[in-house]
Coordinates of C-alpha atoms and ligand atoms in Angstrom, one line a residue:
M1 CA 20.4 -24.7 16.8
N2 CA 17.2 -26.7 17.1
H3 CA 14.8 -24.3 15.4
S4 CA 11.6 -25.5 14.1
E5 CA 10.3 -23.2 11.4
H6 CA 6.6 -22.6 10.9
T7 CA 5.3 -23.1 7.4
L8 CA 2.6 -20.8 6.2
P9 CA -0.1 -22.3 3.9
R10 CA 0.4 -20.9 0.4
K11 CA -1.6 -18.0 -0.7
S12 CA -2.6 -16.9 2.8
G13 CA -4.3 -13.5 3.2
L14 CA -2.4 -10.5 4.4
A15 CA -3.6 -10.7 8.0
T16 CA -2.7 -14.4 8.3
T17 CA 0.7 -13.7 6.7
A18 CA 1.3 -10.8 9.2
L19 CA 0.6 -13.2 12.1
H20 CA 2.4 -16.4 10.9
A21 CA 5.2 -15.6 8.4
G22 CA 8.7 -15.9 9.8
R23 CA 7.6 -17.8 12.9
R24 CA 10.2 -20.1 14.5
M25 CA 10.4 -22.0 17.7
T26 CA 13.3 -23.1 19.8
E27 CA 13.4 -26.3 21.9
E28 CA 11.8 -24.3 24.7
R29 CA 8.6 -24.3 22.6
E30 CA 7.7 -20.7 23.2
N31 CA 4.5 -19.5 21.5
S32 CA 5.7 -15.9 21.1
P33 CA 9.1 -15.2 19.5
A34 CA 12.2 -15.5 21.6
L35 CA 14.6 -12.5 21.5
F36 CA 18.1 -13.4 20.4
L37 CA 19.9 -10.5 22.0
N38 CA 23.4 -11.6 21.2
S39 CA 26.2 -10.5 19.0
S40 CA 27.9 -13.8 18.1
F41 CA 27.2 -17.5 17.9
V42 CA 29.0 -20.6 19.1
F43 CA 30.6 -23.3 16.8
T44 CA 30.7 -26.9 17.9
S45 CA 34.3 -27.3 16.5
A46 CA 37.0 -25.4 14.8
A47 CA 36.1 -27.3 11.6
Q48 CA 32.5 -26.1 11.9
A49 CA 33.7 -22.5 12.4
Q50 CA 35.8 -22.9 9.2
A51 CA 32.9 -24.3 7.3
I52 CA 30.4 -21.6 8.3
F53 CA 33.0 -18.8 7.6
A54 CA 33.6 -20.3 4.2
G55 CA 29.9 -20.5 3.5
S56 CA 30.0 -24.3 2.8
E57 CA 27.8 -24.8 5.9
E58 CA 24.8 -22.6 6.8
G59 CA 24.6 -21.1 10.2
N60 CA 24.7 -17.9 12.3
L61 CA 28.1 -16.4 12.9
Y62 CA 27.9 -12.8 14.0
S63 CA 24.9 -10.5 14.3
R64 CA 26.2 -8.0 11.8
F65 CA 25.7 -10.8 9.3
T66 CA 22.6 -12.7 10.5
N67 CA 20.6 -13.0 13.6
P68 CA 17.4 -15.2 14.2
S69 CA 15.3 -12.2 15.5
V70 CA 16.4 -10.1 12.5
M71 CA 15.7 -13.0 10.1
A72 CA 12.2 -13.5 11.5
F73 CA 11.4 -9.9 10.8
E74 CA 13.0 -10.1 7.3
E75 CA 10.9 -13.2 6.4
R76 CA 7.7 -11.6 7.6
I77 CA 8.2 -8.3 5.7
A78 CA 9.3 -10.2 2.6
A79 CA 6.1 -12.3 2.7
L80 CA 3.9 -9.2 3.1
E81 CA 5.5 -7.4 0.2
G82 CA 5.4 -10.5 -2.0
G83 CA 9.2 -10.5 -2.4
E84 CA 11.6 -13.5 -2.4
K85 CA 13.8 -11.9 0.2
A86 CA 14.2 -9.0 2.6
L87 CA 17.2 -7.6 4.4
A88 CA 16.8 -5.4 7.4
T89 CA 18.7 -2.2 8.3
A90 CA 19.1 0.0 11.4
S91 CA 16.8 2.7 9.9
G92 CA 15.0 3.7 6.8
M93 CA 17.9 6.0 5.8
A94 CA 20.3 3.1 6.3
A95 CA 18.3 1.1 3.9
I96 CA 18.1 3.9 1.3
T97 CA 21.9 4.6 1.6
T98 CA 22.6 0.9 1.3
I99 CA 20.7 0.7 -2.0
F100 CA 22.5 3.8 -3.4
L101 CA 25.9 2.6 -2.4
T102 CA 25.3 -1.0 -3.5
F103 CA 23.9 -0.3 -7.0
L104 CA 25.5 3.0 -8.0
A105 CA 29.2 3.8 -8.8
A106 CA 31.2 6.8 -9.9
G107 CA 30.0 8.0 -13.3
D108 CA 26.5 6.6 -12.8
H109 CA 23.4 8.7 -13.0
L110 CA 20.3 8.5 -10.8
V111 CA 16.8 9.8 -11.7
M112 CA 14.9 10.6 -8.6
S113 CA 11.5 12.2 -7.8
R114 CA 11.9 15.6 -6.4
S115 CA 9.2 14.8 -3.8
V116 CA 11.2 12.3 -1.7
F117 CA 12.0 12.2 2.0
G118 CA 14.3 15.2 2.9
S119 CA 17.3 13.2 3.9
T120 CA 17.1 11.2 0.6
T121 CA 17.5 14.4 -1.4
T122 CA 20.3 15.4 1.0
I123 CA 22.3 12.2 0.5
A124 CA 21.9 12.4 -3.3
N125 CA 23.1 16.0 -3.3
T126 CA 26.0 15.5 -0.9
L127 CA 27.2 11.9 -0.4
L128 CA 26.4 10.7 -3.9
A129 CA 27.7 13.9 -5.5
K130 CA 30.9 13.5 -3.6
L131 CA 31.3 10.0 -5.0
G132 CA 30.8 11.1 -8.6
I133 CA 27.2 9.9 -8.9
K134 CA 24.9 12.5 -10.5
T135 CA 21.3 12.9 -9.7
T136 CA 18.5 14.5 -11.7
Q137 CA 15.3 15.2 -9.7
V138 CA 12.0 15.2 -11.7
A139 CA 8.3 15.9 -11.0
L140 CA 6.9 12.7 -9.6
S141 CA 3.8 12.4 -11.8
D142 CA 5.3 13.7 -15.1
L143 CA 6.2 10.6 -17.1
D144 CA 7.8 12.6 -19.9
A145 CA 10.1 14.3 -17.4
W146 CA 11.3 10.9 -16.2
R147 CA 11.8 9.7 -19.8
Q148 CA 13.7 12.9 -20.8
A149 CA 16.0 12.7 -17.7
I150 CA 17.3 9.3 -18.7
T151 CA 20.9 9.3 -20.1
P152 CA 23.2 6.5 -21.2
T153 CA 24.7 6.5 -17.7
T154 CA 21.4 6.3 -15.9
R155 CA 21.2 3.2 -13.6
M156 CA 18.3 3.7 -11.3
L157 CA 14.8 5.4 -11.0
Y158 CA 13.9 6.2 -7.4
L159 CA 10.6 7.4 -6.0
E160 CA 7.9 7.5 -3.2
T161 CA 4.2 7.3 -4.0
P162 CA 2.1 8.9 -2.7
A163 CA 4.6 11.7 -2.1
N164 CA 5.2 13.4 1.2
P165 CA 3.5 15.8 1.9
T166 CA 1.6 16.6 -1.3
L167 CA 0.1 13.1 -1.7
E168 CA 0.8 13.3 -5.5
L169 CA 1.1 9.9 -7.2
A170 CA 3.3 8.2 -9.7
D171 CA 2.0 5.5 -12.0
L172 CA 4.2 2.5 -11.0
Q173 CA 3.3 0.3 -14.0
Q174 CA 4.3 3.1 -16.5
L175 CA 7.6 3.7 -14.6
A176 CA 8.3 -0.1 -14.5
Q177 CA 7.9 -0.2 -18.3
L178 CA 10.3 2.8 -18.7
A179 CA 12.8 1.0 -16.4
E180 CA 12.5 -2.2 -18.4
T181 CA 13.0 -0.4 -21.8
H182 CA 16.2 1.3 -20.5
R183 CA 17.3 -1.7 -18.3
L184 CA 17.2 0.4 -15.1
L185 CA 16.6 -0.5 -11.5
L186 CA 13.2 0.8 -10.2
V187 CA 13.3 1.4 -6.5
V188 CA 10.1 2.4 -4.6
D189 CA 9.9 3.8 -1.0
N190 CA 6.6 2.2 0.2
V191 CA 6.5 3.8 3.6
F192 CA 3.3 5.8 3.1
C193 CA 1.3 2.8 1.9
T194 CA 2.8 -0.3 3.5
P195 CA 2.2 -3.6 1.7
C196 CA -1.4 -3.5 3.0
L197 CA -2.2 -0.8 0.5
Q198 CA 0.3 -1.0 -2.3
R199 CA 2.6 -3.8 -3.5
P200 CA 5.2 -2.2 -5.9
L201 CA 7.0 -5.5 -6.7
E202 CA 3.8 -6.8 -8.3
L203 CA 3.6 -3.7 -10.4
G204 CA 7.2 -4.2 -11.7
A205 CA 9.5 -2.5 -9.2
H206 CA 12.8 -4.3 -8.5
L207 CA 13.3 -3.1 -4.9
V208 CA 11.0 -1.8 -2.2
V209 CA 12.5 0.1 0.6
H210 CA 10.9 0.8 4.0
S211 CA 11.4 2.9 7.0
A212 CA 10.0 0.4 9.5
T213 CA 10.1 3.2 12.0
K214 CA 6.7 4.4 10.7
Y215 CA 3.7 2.1 10.1
L216 CA 5.5 -1.2 10.4
D217 CA 6.2 -0.5 14.1
G218 CA 3.2 1.8 14.3
Q219 CA 3.7 2.6 17.9
G220 CA 6.6 5.0 17.8
R221 CA 9.1 2.8 19.6
V222 CA 12.1 1.8 17.4
L223 CA 14.0 2.8 14.3
G224 CA 14.4 0.2 11.5
G225 CA 14.5 -0.3 7.8
A226 CA 14.1 -3.0 5.2
I227 CA 14.9 -3.7 1.6
I228 CA 12.8 -6.2 -0.3
G229 CA 13.3 -7.8 -3.7
S230 CA 14.6 -10.9 -5.5
Q231 CA 16.9 -13.4 -3.9
K232 CA 19.6 -12.5 -6.5
L233 CA 19.6 -8.7 -6.0
L234 CA 19.5 -9.0 -2.2
M235 CA 21.9 -11.8 -1.6
D236 CA 24.4 -11.2 -4.4
H237 CA 24.6 -7.4 -4.0
V238 CA 22.9 -5.9 -0.9
Y239 CA 23.9 -8.6 1.6
P240 CA 27.7 -8.3 1.1
F241 CA 27.4 -4.5 1.6
I242 CA 25.5 -4.8 4.8
R243 CA 27.7 -7.6 6.1
N244 CA 30.8 -5.6 5.5
T245 CA 29.7 -2.1 6.4
G246 CA 27.3 -2.8 9.2
P247 CA 24.1 -0.8 8.9
S248 CA 22.5 -4.0 10.5
L249 CA 19.3 -3.9 12.4
S250 CA 19.5 -4.5 16.2
P251 CA 17.9 -7.8 17.3
F252 CA 15.9 -6.0 19.9
N253 CA 14.4 -3.6 17.3
A254 CA 13.7 -6.5 15.0
W255 CA 11.8 -8.4 17.7
V256 CA 9.7 -5.3 18.4
L257 CA 9.1 -4.8 14.6
F258 CA 8.2 -8.5 14.2
K259 CA 5.4 -8.1 16.8
G260 CA 4.5 -4.7 15.3
L261 CA 3.8 -6.3 11.9
E262 CA 1.2 -8.7 13.5
T263 CA -1.2 -5.8 14.0
L264 CA -0.3 -3.9 10.8
P265 CA -3.3 -5.0 8.7
V266 CA -5.9 -4.1 11.4
R267 CA -4.2 -0.8 12.2
I268 CA -4.0 0.2 8.6
E269 CA -7.7 -0.6 8.1
K270 CA -8.8 1.5 11.1
Q271 CA -6.5 4.4 10.2
C272 CA -7.7 4.4 6.6
D273 CA -11.4 4.5 7.9
N274 CA -10.5 7.5 10.1
A275 CA -8.5 9.3 7.5
E276 CA -11.4 9.0 4.9
Q277 CA -13.7 10.7 7.4
V278 CA -11.1 13.4 8.2
A279 CA -10.7 14.1 4.5
Q280 CA -14.5 14.4 4.1
F281 CA -14.6 16.7 7.1
F282 CA -12.0 19.1 5.6
N283 CA -13.6 18.9 2.2
Q284 CA -16.8 20.2 3.6
R285 CA -15.4 22.7 6.1
L286 CA -12.5 24.5 4.4
S287 CA -13.1 28.0 3.1
S288 CA -11.9 29.5 -0.2
G289 CA -8.1 29.6 -0.4
Q290 CA -7.8 26.5 1.7
L291 CA -7.4 23.0 0.3
V292 CA -7.4 19.4 1.4
H293 CA -5.1 16.8 -0.2
Y294 CA -6.2 13.1 0.0
P295 CA -6.0 10.6 -2.9
G296 CA -9.4 9.1 -1.7
L297 CA -11.3 12.3 -2.6
P298 CA -12.8 12.2 -6.1
R299 CA -11.4 15.7 -6.8
H300 CA -7.8 14.6 -6.2
P301 CA -6.3 15.0 -9.6
Q302 CA -5.1 11.4 -9.6
H303 CA -8.0 9.7 -7.8
A304 CA -8.5 7.2 -10.6
L305 CA -4.8 6.1 -10.5
A306 CA -5.0 5.9 -6.7
A307 CA -8.1 3.7 -6.9
R308 CA -6.3 1.4 -9.4
Q309 CA -2.9 1.2 -7.7
M310 CA -3.7 1.4 -4.0
R311 CA -6.0 -0.9 -2.2
R312 CA -7.2 2.0 0.0
F313 CA -6.0 5.6 0.2
G314 CA -3.8 5.7 3.2
A315 CA -3.9 7.6 6.5
I316 CA -2.1 10.8 5.7
V317 CA -4.3 13.8 5.1
C318 CA -2.8 17.2 4.3
V319 CA -4.5 20.6 4.4
D320 CA -3.4 23.9 3.1
L321 CA -4.7 26.6 5.4
G322 CA -3.5 29.5 3.2
S323 CA -0.7 30.9 5.4
L324 CA 2.0 30.0 7.8
A325 CA 0.3 31.9 10.6
A326 CA -3.0 30.0 10.0
A327 CA -1.1 26.7 9.9
H328 CA 0.8 27.3 13.1
R329 CA -2.3 28.6 14.9
F330 CA -4.3 25.5 13.8
I331 CA -1.5 23.2 15.0
D332 CA -1.2 25.0 18.4
Q333 CA -4.9 24.7 19.0
L334 CA -5.0 20.9 18.6
Q335 CA -5.4 19.0 21.8
L336 CA -5.6 15.4 20.8
A337 CA -3.0 15.4 18.0
T338 CA 0.6 15.6 19.1
I339 CA 3.1 17.8 17.3
T340 CA 5.9 15.6 16.1
A341 CA 7.9 14.9 12.9
N342 CA 7.0 11.2 12.9
L343 CA 4.2 9.6 11.0
G344 CA 2.4 6.2 10.9
D345 CA 1.7 6.1 14.7
V346 CA -1.5 4.7 16.2
R347 CA -2.0 8.2 17.7
T348 CA -2.9 11.2 15.5
L349 CA 0.2 13.3 14.8
V350 CA 0.6 16.7 13.2
T351 CA 3.5 18.4 11.4
H352 CA 4.1 21.7 9.7
P353 CA 6.4 20.6 6.8
A354 CA 7.6 24.0 5.6
T355 CA 9.2 24.9 9.0
T356 CA 10.3 21.4 10.1
T357 CA 10.9 18.4 7.8
H358 CA 11.4 20.7 4.7
G359 CA 12.7 23.7 6.6
R360 CA 16.3 23.3 5.4
L361 CA 15.3 23.3 1.7
S362 CA 15.6 26.6 -0.2
P363 CA 12.2 28.4 -0.8
E364 CA 12.5 27.3 -4.5
M365 CA 13.1 23.7 -3.6
R366 CA 10.2 23.8 -1.2
A367 CA 7.9 25.3 -3.9
A368 CA 9.1 22.6 -6.3
A369 CA 8.2 19.9 -3.8
G370 CA 4.8 21.5 -3.3
V371 CA 5.4 22.4 0.3
T372 CA 3.5 25.7 0.8
D373 CA 3.6 27.7 4.0
G374 CA 0.0 26.9 4.9
L375 CA 0.4 23.1 4.5
V376 CA -0.3 21.0 7.6
R377 CA 0.3 17.2 7.5
L378 CA -1.9 15.0 9.6
S379 CA -1.0 11.3 10.3
I380 CA -4.3 10.0 11.3
G381 CA -4.4 7.5 14.3
M382 CA -6.8 5.0 15.7
E383 CA -8.6 7.2 18.2
D384 CA -12.4 7.2 18.1
I385 CA -13.3 9.2 15.0
Q386 CA -15.7 11.6 16.8
D387 CA -12.8 12.6 19.1
I388 CA -10.5 13.3 16.2
L389 CA -13.1 15.3 14.3
A390 CA -14.1 17.3 17.5
D391 CA -10.4 18.2 17.9
L392 CA -10.0 19.3 14.3
D393 CA -13.3 21.2 14.4
Q394 CA -12.4 23.3 17.5
A395 CA -8.9 24.1 16.1
L396 CA -10.3 25.1 12.7
A397 CA -12.9 27.3 14.4
R398 CA -10.1 29.2 16.2
V399 CA -8.1 29.7 13.0
A400 CA -11.1 31.4 11.4
S401 CA -11.8 33.6 14.3
Ligands
PLP1 C1 10.9 8.4 7.8 C2 11.1 8.2 6.4 C3 12.3 7.7 5.9 C4 13.5 7.6 6.7 O1 13.4 6.6 7.7 P1 14.2 6.5 9.1 O2 13.7 5.3 9.7 O3 13.7 7.8 9.9 O4 15.6 6.6 8.8 C5 12.4 7.4 4.5 N1 11.3 7.6 3.7 C6 10.1 8.0 4.2 C7 8.9 8.2 3.2 C8 9.9 8.3 5.5 O5 8.7 8.8 6.0

């Protein structure tokens, strides 16, 4: 295949990287990426087929293994995260499951934050437990709890920061030190931040995992996932797992995500601008017994850590309105924000975690994850800020009345 690959000037900024990394051009000289919507690739001879199968010659073979559209997305997300290599998967959960099944075996122990995505906790407690892999869940920000949970069979530390939906943080540098001392793999789900706001690999994490379904697409179109890290971890370990078990990303979704990444830096900037104003609004407007969670507010308990570890504070704002009735009433009064379980969209979205994303957890587990009945999660979009604030204002007024 006569591909010319585009080379990016070294040390480009994030916006340039998002626009240029992973670009390739066929002999048709298209200026926007072609979509390779095909399952297999043609060999020029039986001998070439043999060589590519044996790995002595490079080349595409079958889209469960590699596909140019998928590789373009992988190169772009790897460049943005500052990783040597990325491998894409069909969804965020496929990426997380791939990491667990690649790096953990029967008898191994996993230490995981208790504030992780609901399905991540579910696969630890069901699939991993069934395979003889034990999990201990700890409070995200309690470094001593992480340290005490480590046993001689521990292999991996796994977390998200900031956590969903409490927006509590973990100190990634401290956890990286702990991982190094005990020779553990540190895995960070970077969905809430994206590489525009936080780069875990630079702080000592070994693997970053993404649900590309959220901010990376940003427009609510496709599912996707990615795993980013060193060439060695990805190609020696993760790649054989994906190649043989097939949680591979669809070329079409990869093509959508590749274009989605081009606007990620501008989207994130605008969404952070809006979220900061929404947090300020709630900070001034909420009455006693109500609370706003946002790492950008000086009274967030980990504001200093957030300022150090994150470039900006993200576009998720959570409010505790005091009761389930108040939360549901507020959500039902919103006109601009749509009620959906997704996040990271260009449009403002609203969710009631206690009765949706965290509804299957026991009340004790919900309490441990900080999900109170009154909590409302807002994923702030790119609408004009005065329209977002007007919508929140009228809904809040009706909760009070
Ligand atoms: C959505 C999400 C996931 C799962 O991703 P899917 O693409 O839905 O499979 C994992 N982690 C976080 C933080 C998420 O928000």
